[in-house]
């Protein structure tokens, strides 16, 4: 297993554990404590409030997003929408509310446990135009030119080969269609001890890349009209840093001119 495969397996394991333990936790953690230990305080560092959005389902919200991609996605009645890293189905259900009964929503996730949880959430509500697939978003199990819109929320930054993902997004979109992704990016050079830390990686901070490089990957995939719709600064609480890093690394991190941001970006095929 190469290093990229090992990283993906680590992330898959953590999010599978989150799915299995979510009924205990009820508020997950994208960048914080181990989801298998509900006795610890859980930090939803980047989580957004979805509760006022049409289609919101509380039991499908694990608190692991970093934005509201559907807010900027321009989903229209009858659209086919693909959600990458669909988790328990929250963004899919909100997308369904926008696409209507004539639309179609496809959620893709590489965690068997997450897909099972999403299926149960959809079945409980009798949704017939929302489907969930287990699959790798670097090789999506859908044909070319399928989607009118692709959305994703705090997922691409978890995976090491972003160039593959953006090429896949381009492939599955219809010509003239677009994506809207909320994701985590970095600015500045972080201490190597920070970015090499396995638990921080799975927690979706150290896996993020520089904002400039992230946008270049989108350009290299041949998207046009690329626009950063929203930027939000991410602040990691000291308690989370102390759980994952030693004092020297924390001091280096705080002394550096660095930033962690949640961005929502759009692009057109």
Coordinates of C-alpha atoms in Angstrom, one line a residue, residues 10 24 37 47 65 69 75 116 120 136 152 157 195 203 221 229 231 236 239-240 255 257 263:
X10 CA -7.0 6.1 7.6
X24 CA -23.9 8.5 20.7
X37 CA -14.6 8.3 22.5
X47 CA -19.5 23.2 11.2
X65 CA -19.0 20.1 7.1
X69 CA -22.2 24.5 -0.7
X75 CA -29.6 24.0 -8.0
X116 CA -25.8 2.4 5.1
X120 CA -31.7 4.4 6.2
X136 CA -14.2 6.4 -4.6
X152 CA -19.1 18.6 -1.8
X157 CA -9.2 18.2 1.4
X195 CA 1.4 18.5 8.6
X203 CA -9.1 15.4 11.1
X221 CA -8.9 20.3 -14.9
X229 CA -17.8 32.6 -3.3
X231 CA -14.0 32.6 2.7
X236 CA -8.4 25.5 16.1
X239 CA -7.6 22.0 23.6
X240 CA -7.6 20.3 20.1
X255 CA 4.6 31.8 15.7
X257 CA 2.4 33.5 9.6
X263 CA -13.6 28.4 1.1

